[in-house]
Coordinates of C-alpha atoms in Angstrom, one line a residue:
Chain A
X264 CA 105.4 134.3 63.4
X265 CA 102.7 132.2 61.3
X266 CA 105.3 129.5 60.7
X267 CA 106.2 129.6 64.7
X268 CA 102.6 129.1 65.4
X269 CA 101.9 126.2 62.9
X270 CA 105.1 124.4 64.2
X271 CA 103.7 124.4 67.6
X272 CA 100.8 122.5 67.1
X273 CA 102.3 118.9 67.4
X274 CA 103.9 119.7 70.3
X275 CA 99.9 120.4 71.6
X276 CA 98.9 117.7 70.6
X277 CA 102.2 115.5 72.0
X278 CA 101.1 117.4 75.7
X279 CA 97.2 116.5 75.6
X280 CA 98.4 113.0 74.6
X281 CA 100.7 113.2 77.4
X282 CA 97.7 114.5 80.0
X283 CA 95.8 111.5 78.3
X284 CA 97.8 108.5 78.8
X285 CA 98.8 110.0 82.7
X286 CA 95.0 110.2 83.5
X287 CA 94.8 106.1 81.8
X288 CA 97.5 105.6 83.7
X289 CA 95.9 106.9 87.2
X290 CA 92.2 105.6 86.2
X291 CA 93.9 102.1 85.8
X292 CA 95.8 101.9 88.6
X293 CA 92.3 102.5 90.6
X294 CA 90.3 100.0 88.3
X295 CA 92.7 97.1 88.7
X296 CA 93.3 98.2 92.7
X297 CA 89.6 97.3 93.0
X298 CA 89.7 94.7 90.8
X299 CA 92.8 92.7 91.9
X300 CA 90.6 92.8 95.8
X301 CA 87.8 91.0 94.2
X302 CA 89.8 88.2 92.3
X303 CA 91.5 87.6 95.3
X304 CA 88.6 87.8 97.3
X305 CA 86.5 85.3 94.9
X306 CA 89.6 83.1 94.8
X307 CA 89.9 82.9 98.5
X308 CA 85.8 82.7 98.9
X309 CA 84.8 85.3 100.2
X310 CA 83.0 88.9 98.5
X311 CA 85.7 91.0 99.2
X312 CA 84.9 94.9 99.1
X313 CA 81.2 95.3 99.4
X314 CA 80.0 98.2 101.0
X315 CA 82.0 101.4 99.9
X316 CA 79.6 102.9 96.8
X317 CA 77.3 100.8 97.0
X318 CA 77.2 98.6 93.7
X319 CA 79.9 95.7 94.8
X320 CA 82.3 98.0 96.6
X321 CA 83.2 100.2 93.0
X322 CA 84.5 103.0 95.1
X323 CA 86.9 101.3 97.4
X324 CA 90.1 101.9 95.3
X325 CA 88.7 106.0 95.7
X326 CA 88.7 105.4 99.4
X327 CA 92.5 103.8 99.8
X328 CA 93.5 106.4 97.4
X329 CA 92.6 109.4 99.8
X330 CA 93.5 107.6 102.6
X331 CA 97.1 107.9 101.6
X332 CA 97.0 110.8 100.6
X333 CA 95.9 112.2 103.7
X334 CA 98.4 110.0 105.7
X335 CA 101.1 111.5 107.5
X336 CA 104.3 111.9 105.5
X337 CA 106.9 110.0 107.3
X338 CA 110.5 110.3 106.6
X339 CA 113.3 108.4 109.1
X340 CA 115.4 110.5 111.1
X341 CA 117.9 107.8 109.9
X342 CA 117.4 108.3 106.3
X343 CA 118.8 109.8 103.6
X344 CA 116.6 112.9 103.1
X345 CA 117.2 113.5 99.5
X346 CA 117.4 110.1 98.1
X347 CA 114.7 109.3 100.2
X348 CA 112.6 111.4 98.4
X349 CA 113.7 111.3 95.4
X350 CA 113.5 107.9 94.3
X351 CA 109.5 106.9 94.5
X352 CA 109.6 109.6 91.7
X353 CA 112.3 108.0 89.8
X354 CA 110.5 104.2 90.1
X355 CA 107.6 106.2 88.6
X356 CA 109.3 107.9 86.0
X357 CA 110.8 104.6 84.4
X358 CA 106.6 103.1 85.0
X359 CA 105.5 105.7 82.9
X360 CA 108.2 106.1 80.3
X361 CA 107.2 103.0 79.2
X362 CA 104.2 104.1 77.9
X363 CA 105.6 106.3 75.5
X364 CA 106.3 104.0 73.0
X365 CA 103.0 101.7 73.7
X366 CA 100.6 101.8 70.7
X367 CA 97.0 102.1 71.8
X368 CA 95.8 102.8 68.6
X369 CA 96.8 103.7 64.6
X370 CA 97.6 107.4 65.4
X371 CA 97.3 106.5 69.2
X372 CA 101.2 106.5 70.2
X373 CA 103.8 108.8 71.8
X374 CA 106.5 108.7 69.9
X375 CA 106.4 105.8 67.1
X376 CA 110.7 105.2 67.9
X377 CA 112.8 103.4 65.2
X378 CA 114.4 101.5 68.3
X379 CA 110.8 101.3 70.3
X380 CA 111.3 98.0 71.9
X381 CA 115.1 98.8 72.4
X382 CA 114.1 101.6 74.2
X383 CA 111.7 99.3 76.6
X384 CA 114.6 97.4 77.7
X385 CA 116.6 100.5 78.4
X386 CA 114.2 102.6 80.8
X387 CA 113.1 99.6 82.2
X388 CA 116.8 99.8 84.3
X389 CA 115.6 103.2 85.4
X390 CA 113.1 101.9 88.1
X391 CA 115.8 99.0 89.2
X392 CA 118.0 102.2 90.1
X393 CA 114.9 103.5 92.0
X394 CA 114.1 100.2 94.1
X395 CA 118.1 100.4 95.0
X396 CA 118.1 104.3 95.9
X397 CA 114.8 103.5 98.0
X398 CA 116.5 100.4 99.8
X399 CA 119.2 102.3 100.6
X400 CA 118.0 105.6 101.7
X401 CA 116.0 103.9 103.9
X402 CA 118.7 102.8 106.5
X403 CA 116.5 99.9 107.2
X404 CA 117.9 96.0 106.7
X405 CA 114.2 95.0 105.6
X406 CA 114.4 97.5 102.9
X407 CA 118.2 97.1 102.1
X408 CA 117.4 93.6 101.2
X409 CA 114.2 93.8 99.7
X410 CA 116.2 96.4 97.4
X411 CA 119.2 94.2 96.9
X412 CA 116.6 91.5 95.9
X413 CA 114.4 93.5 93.4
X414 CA 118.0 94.9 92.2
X415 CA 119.3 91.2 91.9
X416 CA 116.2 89.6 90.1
X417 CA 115.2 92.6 87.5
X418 CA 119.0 92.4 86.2
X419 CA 118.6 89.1 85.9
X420 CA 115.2 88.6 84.4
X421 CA 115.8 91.3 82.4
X422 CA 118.1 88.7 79.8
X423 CA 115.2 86.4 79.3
X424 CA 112.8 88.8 78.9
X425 CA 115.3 90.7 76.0
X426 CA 115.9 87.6 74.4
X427 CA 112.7 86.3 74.0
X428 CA 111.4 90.0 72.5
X429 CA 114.1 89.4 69.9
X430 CA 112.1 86.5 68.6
X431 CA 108.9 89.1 67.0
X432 CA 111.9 91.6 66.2
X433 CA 113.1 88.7 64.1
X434 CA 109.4 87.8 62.7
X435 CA 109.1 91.2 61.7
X436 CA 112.4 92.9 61.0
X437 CA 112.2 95.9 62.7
X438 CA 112.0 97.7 66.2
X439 CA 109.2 100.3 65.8
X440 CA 106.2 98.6 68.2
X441 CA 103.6 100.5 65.2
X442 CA 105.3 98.4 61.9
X443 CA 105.4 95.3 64.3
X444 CA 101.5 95.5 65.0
X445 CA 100.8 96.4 61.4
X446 CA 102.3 92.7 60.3
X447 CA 100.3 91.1 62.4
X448 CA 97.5 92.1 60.2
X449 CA 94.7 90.5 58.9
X450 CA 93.0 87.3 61.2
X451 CA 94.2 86.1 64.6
X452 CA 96.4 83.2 63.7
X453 CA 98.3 86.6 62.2
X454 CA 99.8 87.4 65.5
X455 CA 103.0 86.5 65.9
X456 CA 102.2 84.0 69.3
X457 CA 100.8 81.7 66.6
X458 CA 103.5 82.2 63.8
X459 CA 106.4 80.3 63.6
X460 CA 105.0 77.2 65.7
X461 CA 106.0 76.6 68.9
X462 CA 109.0 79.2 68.5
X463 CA 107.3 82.0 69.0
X464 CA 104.7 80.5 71.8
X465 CA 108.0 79.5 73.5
X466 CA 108.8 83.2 73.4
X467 CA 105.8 84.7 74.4
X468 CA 105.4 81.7 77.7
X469 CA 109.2 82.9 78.7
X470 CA 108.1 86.4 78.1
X471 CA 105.2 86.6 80.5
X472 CA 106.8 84.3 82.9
X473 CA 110.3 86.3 83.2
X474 CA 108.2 89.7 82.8
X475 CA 106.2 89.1 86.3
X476 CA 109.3 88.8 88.2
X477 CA 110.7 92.2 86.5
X478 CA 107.4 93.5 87.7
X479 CA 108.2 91.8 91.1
X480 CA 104.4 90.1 91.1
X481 CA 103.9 86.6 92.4
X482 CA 105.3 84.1 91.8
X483 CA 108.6 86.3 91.5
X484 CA 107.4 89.2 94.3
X485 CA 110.1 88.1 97.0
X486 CA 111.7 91.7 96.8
X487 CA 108.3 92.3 99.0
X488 CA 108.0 89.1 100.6
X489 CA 105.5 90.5 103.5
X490 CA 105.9 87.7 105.9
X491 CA 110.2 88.0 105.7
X492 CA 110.6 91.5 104.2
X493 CA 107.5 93.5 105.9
X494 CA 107.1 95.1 102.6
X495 CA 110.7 95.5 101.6
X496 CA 112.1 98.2 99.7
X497 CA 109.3 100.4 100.6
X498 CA 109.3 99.2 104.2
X499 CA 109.8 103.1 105.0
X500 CA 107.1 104.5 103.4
X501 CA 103.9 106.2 103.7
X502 CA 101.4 108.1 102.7
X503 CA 101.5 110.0 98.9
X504 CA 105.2 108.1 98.7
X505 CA 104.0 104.6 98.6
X506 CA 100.9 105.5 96.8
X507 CA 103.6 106.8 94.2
X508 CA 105.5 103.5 94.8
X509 CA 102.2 101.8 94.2
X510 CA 101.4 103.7 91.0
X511 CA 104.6 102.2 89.6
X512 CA 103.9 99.1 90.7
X513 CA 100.5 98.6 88.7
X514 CA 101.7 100.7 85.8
X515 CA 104.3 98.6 85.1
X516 CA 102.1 95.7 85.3
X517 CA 100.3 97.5 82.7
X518 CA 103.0 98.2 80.4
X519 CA 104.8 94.8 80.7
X520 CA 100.9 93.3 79.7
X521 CA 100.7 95.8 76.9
X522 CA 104.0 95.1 75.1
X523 CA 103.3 91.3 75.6
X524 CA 100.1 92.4 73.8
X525 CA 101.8 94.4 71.2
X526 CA 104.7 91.8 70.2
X527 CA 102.9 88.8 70.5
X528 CA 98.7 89.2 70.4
X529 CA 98.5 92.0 68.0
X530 CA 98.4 95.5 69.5
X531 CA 95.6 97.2 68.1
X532 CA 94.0 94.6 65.5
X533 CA 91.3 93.1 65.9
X534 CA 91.3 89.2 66.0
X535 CA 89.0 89.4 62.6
X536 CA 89.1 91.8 59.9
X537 CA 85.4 92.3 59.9
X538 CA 85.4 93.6 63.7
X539 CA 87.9 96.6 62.6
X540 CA 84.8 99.0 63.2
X541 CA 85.5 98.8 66.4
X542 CA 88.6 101.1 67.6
X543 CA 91.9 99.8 68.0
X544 CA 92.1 101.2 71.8
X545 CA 89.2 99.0 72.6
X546 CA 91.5 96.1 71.1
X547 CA 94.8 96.9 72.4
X548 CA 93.8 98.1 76.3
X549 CA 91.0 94.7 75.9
X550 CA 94.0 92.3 75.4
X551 CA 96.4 94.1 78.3
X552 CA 94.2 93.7 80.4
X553 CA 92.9 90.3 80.0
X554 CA 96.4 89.7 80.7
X555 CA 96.8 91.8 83.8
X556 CA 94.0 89.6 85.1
X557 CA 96.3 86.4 84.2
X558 CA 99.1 88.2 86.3
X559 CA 96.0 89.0 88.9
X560 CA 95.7 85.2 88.9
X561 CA 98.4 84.2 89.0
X562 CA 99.3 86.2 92.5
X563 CA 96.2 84.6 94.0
X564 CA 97.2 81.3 93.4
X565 CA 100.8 80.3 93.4
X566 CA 103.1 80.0 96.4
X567 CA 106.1 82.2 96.7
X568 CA 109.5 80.9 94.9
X569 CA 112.2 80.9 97.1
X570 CA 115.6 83.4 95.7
X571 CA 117.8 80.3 95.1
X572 CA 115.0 79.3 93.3
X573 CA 114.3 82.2 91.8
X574 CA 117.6 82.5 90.4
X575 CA 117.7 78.9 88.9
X576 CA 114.7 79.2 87.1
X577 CA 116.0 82.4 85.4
X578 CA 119.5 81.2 84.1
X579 CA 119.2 77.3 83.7
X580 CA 115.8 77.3 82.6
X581 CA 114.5 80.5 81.2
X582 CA 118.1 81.3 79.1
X583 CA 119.0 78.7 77.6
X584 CA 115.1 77.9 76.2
X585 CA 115.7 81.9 75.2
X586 CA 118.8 81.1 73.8
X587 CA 118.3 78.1 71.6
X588 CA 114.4 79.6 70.9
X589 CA 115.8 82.7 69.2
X590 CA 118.4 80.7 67.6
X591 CA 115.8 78.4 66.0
X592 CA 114.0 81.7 64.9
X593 CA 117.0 83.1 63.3
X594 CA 117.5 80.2 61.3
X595 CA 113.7 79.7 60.4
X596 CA 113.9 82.7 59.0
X597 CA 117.0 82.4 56.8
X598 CA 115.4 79.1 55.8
X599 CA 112.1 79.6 54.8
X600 CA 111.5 83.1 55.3
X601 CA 109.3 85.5 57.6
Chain B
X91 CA 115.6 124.0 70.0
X92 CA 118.2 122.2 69.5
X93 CA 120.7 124.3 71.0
X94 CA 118.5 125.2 74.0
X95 CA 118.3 121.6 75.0
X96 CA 121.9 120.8 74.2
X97 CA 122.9 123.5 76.7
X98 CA 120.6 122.1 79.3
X99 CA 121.9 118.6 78.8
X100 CA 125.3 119.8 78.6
X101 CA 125.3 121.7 81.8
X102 CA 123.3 118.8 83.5
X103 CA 126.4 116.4 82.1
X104 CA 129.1 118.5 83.1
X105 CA 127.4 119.4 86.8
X106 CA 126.9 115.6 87.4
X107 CA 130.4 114.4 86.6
X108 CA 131.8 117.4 88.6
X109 CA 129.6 116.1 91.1
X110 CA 131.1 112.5 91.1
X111 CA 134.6 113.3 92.3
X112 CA 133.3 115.9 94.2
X113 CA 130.8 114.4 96.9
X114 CA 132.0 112.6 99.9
X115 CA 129.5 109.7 99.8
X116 CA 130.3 106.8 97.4
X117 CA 126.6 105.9 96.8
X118 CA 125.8 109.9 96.2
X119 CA 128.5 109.6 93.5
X120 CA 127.5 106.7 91.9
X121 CA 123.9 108.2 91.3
X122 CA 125.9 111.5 90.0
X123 CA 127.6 108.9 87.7
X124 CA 124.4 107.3 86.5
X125 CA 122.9 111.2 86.1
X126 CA 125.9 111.8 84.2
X127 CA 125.3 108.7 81.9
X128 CA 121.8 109.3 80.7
X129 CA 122.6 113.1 79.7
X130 CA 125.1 111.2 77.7
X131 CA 122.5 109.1 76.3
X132 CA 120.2 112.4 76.0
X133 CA 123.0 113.6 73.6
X134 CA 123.3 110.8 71.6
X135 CA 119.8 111.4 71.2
X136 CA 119.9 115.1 69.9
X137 CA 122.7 113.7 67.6
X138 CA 120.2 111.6 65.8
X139 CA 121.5 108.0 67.2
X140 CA 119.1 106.8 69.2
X141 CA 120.2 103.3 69.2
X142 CA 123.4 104.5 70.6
X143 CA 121.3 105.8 73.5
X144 CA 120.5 102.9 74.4
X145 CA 122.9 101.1 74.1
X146 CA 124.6 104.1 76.6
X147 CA 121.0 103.7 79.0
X148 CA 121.3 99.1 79.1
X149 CA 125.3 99.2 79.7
X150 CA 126.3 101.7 81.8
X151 CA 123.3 103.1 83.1
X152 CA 121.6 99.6 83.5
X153 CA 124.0 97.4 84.1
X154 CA 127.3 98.1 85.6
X155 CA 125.5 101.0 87.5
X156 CA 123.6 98.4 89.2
X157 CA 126.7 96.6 89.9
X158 CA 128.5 99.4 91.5
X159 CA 125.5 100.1 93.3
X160 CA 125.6 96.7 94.7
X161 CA 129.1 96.4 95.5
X162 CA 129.1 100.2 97.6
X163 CA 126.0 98.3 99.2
X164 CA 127.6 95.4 100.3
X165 CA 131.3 97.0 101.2
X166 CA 129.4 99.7 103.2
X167 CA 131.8 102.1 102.5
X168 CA 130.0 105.4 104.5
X169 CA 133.0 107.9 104.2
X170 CA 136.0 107.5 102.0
X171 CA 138.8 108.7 104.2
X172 CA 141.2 111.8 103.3
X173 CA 143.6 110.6 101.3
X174 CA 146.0 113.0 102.9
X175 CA 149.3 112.5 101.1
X176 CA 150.8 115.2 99.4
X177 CA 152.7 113.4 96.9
X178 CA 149.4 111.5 95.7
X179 CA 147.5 115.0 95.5
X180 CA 150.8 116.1 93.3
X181 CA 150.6 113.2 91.2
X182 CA 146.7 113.5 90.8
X183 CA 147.5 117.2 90.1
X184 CA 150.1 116.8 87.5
X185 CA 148.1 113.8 85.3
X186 CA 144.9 116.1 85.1
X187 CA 147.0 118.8 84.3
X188 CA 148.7 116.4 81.1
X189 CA 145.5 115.3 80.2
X190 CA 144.2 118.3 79.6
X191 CA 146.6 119.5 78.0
X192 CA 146.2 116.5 75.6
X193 CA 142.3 117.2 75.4
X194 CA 143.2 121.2 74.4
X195 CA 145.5 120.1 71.2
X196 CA 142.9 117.3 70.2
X197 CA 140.4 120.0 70.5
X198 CA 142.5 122.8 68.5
X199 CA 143.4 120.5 65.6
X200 CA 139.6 119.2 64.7
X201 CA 138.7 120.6 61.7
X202 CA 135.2 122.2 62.2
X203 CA 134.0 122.3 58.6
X204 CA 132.9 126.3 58.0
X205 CA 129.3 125.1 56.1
X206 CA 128.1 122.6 59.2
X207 CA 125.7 124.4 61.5
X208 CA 125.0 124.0 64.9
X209 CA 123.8 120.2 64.0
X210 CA 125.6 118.4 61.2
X211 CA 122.7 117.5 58.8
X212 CA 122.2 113.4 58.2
X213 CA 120.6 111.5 55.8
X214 CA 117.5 109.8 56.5
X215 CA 118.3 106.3 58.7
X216 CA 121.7 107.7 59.8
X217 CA 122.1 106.1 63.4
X218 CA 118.9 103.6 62.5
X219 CA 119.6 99.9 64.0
X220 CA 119.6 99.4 59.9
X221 CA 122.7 101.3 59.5
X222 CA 124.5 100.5 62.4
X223 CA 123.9 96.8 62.1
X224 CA 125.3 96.7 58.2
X225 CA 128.2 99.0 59.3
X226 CA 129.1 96.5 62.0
X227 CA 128.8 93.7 60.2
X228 CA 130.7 94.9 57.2
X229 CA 132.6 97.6 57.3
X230 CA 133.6 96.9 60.8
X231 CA 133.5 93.4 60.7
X232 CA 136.8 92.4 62.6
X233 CA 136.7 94.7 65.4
X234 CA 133.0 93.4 66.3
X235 CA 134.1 90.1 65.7
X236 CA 137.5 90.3 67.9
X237 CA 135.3 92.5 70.4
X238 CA 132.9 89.7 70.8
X239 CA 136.0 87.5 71.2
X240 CA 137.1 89.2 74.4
X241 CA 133.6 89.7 76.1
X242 CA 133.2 85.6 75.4
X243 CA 136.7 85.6 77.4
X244 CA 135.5 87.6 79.8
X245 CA 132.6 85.7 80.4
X246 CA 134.6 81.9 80.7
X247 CA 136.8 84.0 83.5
X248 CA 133.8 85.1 85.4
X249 CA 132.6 81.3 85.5
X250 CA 135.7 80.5 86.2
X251 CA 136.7 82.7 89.0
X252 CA 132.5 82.1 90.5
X253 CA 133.2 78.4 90.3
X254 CA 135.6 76.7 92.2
X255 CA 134.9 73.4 91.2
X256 CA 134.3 72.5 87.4

């Protein structure tokens, strides 16, 4: 009975953990909704959200939030009822699975896997299952082919974006995210971006790059392209199912940031050794989002690419880079070593 | 634990490949199928190979599942028509029934050692990326090599086949 009680502890711990990183996941989903309105707002020149709070519109991401979900749940007479419903939950799932393996901290981790960034690429084929379901269910064209899209460039981007995450697993010899951040120890020029010069910055450029179109965010974001699409995939939607759709959205945003910040920048160490009083979280969630404003930036600034486009840039110009960067790794490290 | 979740996995595994043959629509099938494929990888899981997982989860979950999505997609196909042919539904009848019959002896002639529990014990790094990758690459060195062989073949044909001039 004692023994039952003692082994059940972890498993407490693993479920407030669990509670944690959902409630990070909803609190930053509102933070960057605000904050993605006044980027593009000060890009654009104007305020953007001013009034609802008061102190420069803070409260505005509250305010969209129970707007949808006191919108009217709309589901097509047309539709397919249960996939319709069914797959806003299943783009969310594979959002927030990827957070299992993220390190936020030390101690600060889900589930520290021997195959951690293995396991990235795999669930990360769960939400291109969900954009297809939604597409389809819909019995809409807009949504058919912003689905077919998403489904067509997320396959596709996903190459580059294994290949290039090779290059740390390489640098480091191993797949667990937590042994990957702790040899990036030490100062900045630690981190693997700036080892193994320009290899690994080739990486981590292709990285980024083919990670925003598996996040379908401008440049890559055609899956949605509002003025051909209406909104795409989720064309159908309303209320608490796009604002689950939406969830996924930004959380994946998050996580794609976060394992670029991981592999590349560090994770949870600080840029010097004598600023490790401060805690890793502050480090790790610091340097996600500093690149979730890049992606931010990014959207606000460049045009749309078209999909032939699209396409080209993935297999003539991202894969063979990938190819022949990992390659070069590979033999760097036979060569001279990690 | 262990066998509390193998049970839920297994009925989850068996109920979704059931459901496969058994739904009319092709796309409801094809999700059944993917369903079907990540219990697998679940398994895999509770038999200590992660890696295996996923590998299961990218392949056949991942990719060709998108595939078959696409292709039901773009061939509409809404209702697969009866195949009302007695002789096929014979035929179908009579190679279930063989293969089964297969399955049973292969199933009757595995030795089940008495000391193994409900899960086999490993040692520590069994199904690690370590151990598979030194197994593959020398133990099993020719099969991975002659396996690579064919998917390189497979690739030239799809170029070849997508391009009609080269």
């Amino acid at each position: 009975m004692n023994l039952e009680f003692l082994s059940q502890i972890p498993l407490l711990l693993t479920i407030v953990y669990c509670v944690a990183v959902v409630a990070f996941v909803f609190l930053f989903v509102l933070f960057s909704n605000w904050l993605e309105r006044k980027i593009s707002a000060h890009i654009q020149d104007r305020l953007g959200p001013m009034e609802t709070g008061g102190w420069h519109g803070w409260s505005q991401a509250i305010a969209d939030a129970l707007k949808l979900l006191f919108k009217e749940d709309i589901i097509p007479a047309a539709a397919d009822n249960k996939l319709f419903r069914l797959a806003p939950y299943l783009v969310f799932v594979g959002s927030l699975a990827g957070f299992a393996v993220l390190p936020f901290g030390a101690q600060l981790i889900g589930s520290d896997l021997n195959i951690g960034m293995y396991y990235v690429i795999a669930i990360s084929s769960l939400v291109v299952i969900g954009i297809l379901m939604a597409g389809w269910a819909s019995n809409n064209k807009w949504a058919l082919y912003g689905a077919m899209r998403a489904a067509a460039q997320m396959v596709s981007y996903e190459v580059p974006v294994a290949l290039s995450l090779l290059v740390p697993v390489i640098m480091s010899g191993t797949m667990s995210m937590q042994e990957i951040v702790h040899n990036q120890e030490g100062y900045f020029w630690n981190w693997y971006v700036f080892r193994m010069f320009p290899f690994s910055f080739v990486a981590f450029i292709i990285y980024f790059w083919a990670s925003l179109a598996e996040v379908n965010r401008n440049p890559f974001d055609l899956p949605e392209a509002e003025s051909e699409l209406v909104a795409g995939y989720f064309t159908e939607y309303s209320g608490m199912r796009f604002a689950i759709f939406f969830l996924a959205e930004y959380g994946n945003m998050f996580v794609v940031s976060a394992i670029a910040a991981t592999v590349f920048l560090g994770g949870w160490q600080a840029p010097f050794p004598f600023l490790k009083f401060i805690p890793g979280a502050v480090w790790f969630i610091g340097k996600a989002m500093s690149l979730v404003f890049v992606q931010m930036w990014l959207r606000w600034t460049l045009p749309r690419l078209r999909v032939d486009q699209l396409m080209h840039v993935c297999w003539k110009i991202f894969l063979p880079f990938s190819f022949a960067n990992l390659m070069l790794v590979g033999l760097w490290a036979v060569l001279w070593g990690k | 634990m262990e066998s509390v979740f193998f049970v839920i996995l297994a009925v989850v595994t068996v109920f979704s490949a059931l459901m496969v043959i058994l739904q009319k629509n092709p796309m409801t099938s094809v999700l059944f199928l993917i369903l079907a494929f990540f219990s697998t990888a679940a398994l895999y899981v509770l038999l200590s190979a992660p890696f295996l997982a996923a590998v299961q989860i990218i392949v056949y979950a991942g990719a060709i599942m998108v595939l078959f999505l696409f292709v039901i997609m773009l061939l509409n196909l809404n209702r697969i028509k009866e195949e009302g042919s007695p002789l096929l539904k014979a035929l179908g009848m009579m190679v279930a029934g063989m293969l089964l019959v297969i399955a049973a002896v292969v199933i009757r002639s595995t030795v089940i050692p008495s000391d193994s529990g409900f899960v086999a014990g490993t040692e520590p790094g069994f199904g690690s990326v370590e151990a598979i990758g030194r197994s593959l690459f020398t133990t099993y060195l020719l099969p991975f090599e002659i396996a690579s062989f064919l998917l390189l073949a497979a690739i030239i044909g799809a170029v070849v086949l997508a391009k009609k001039k080269l």
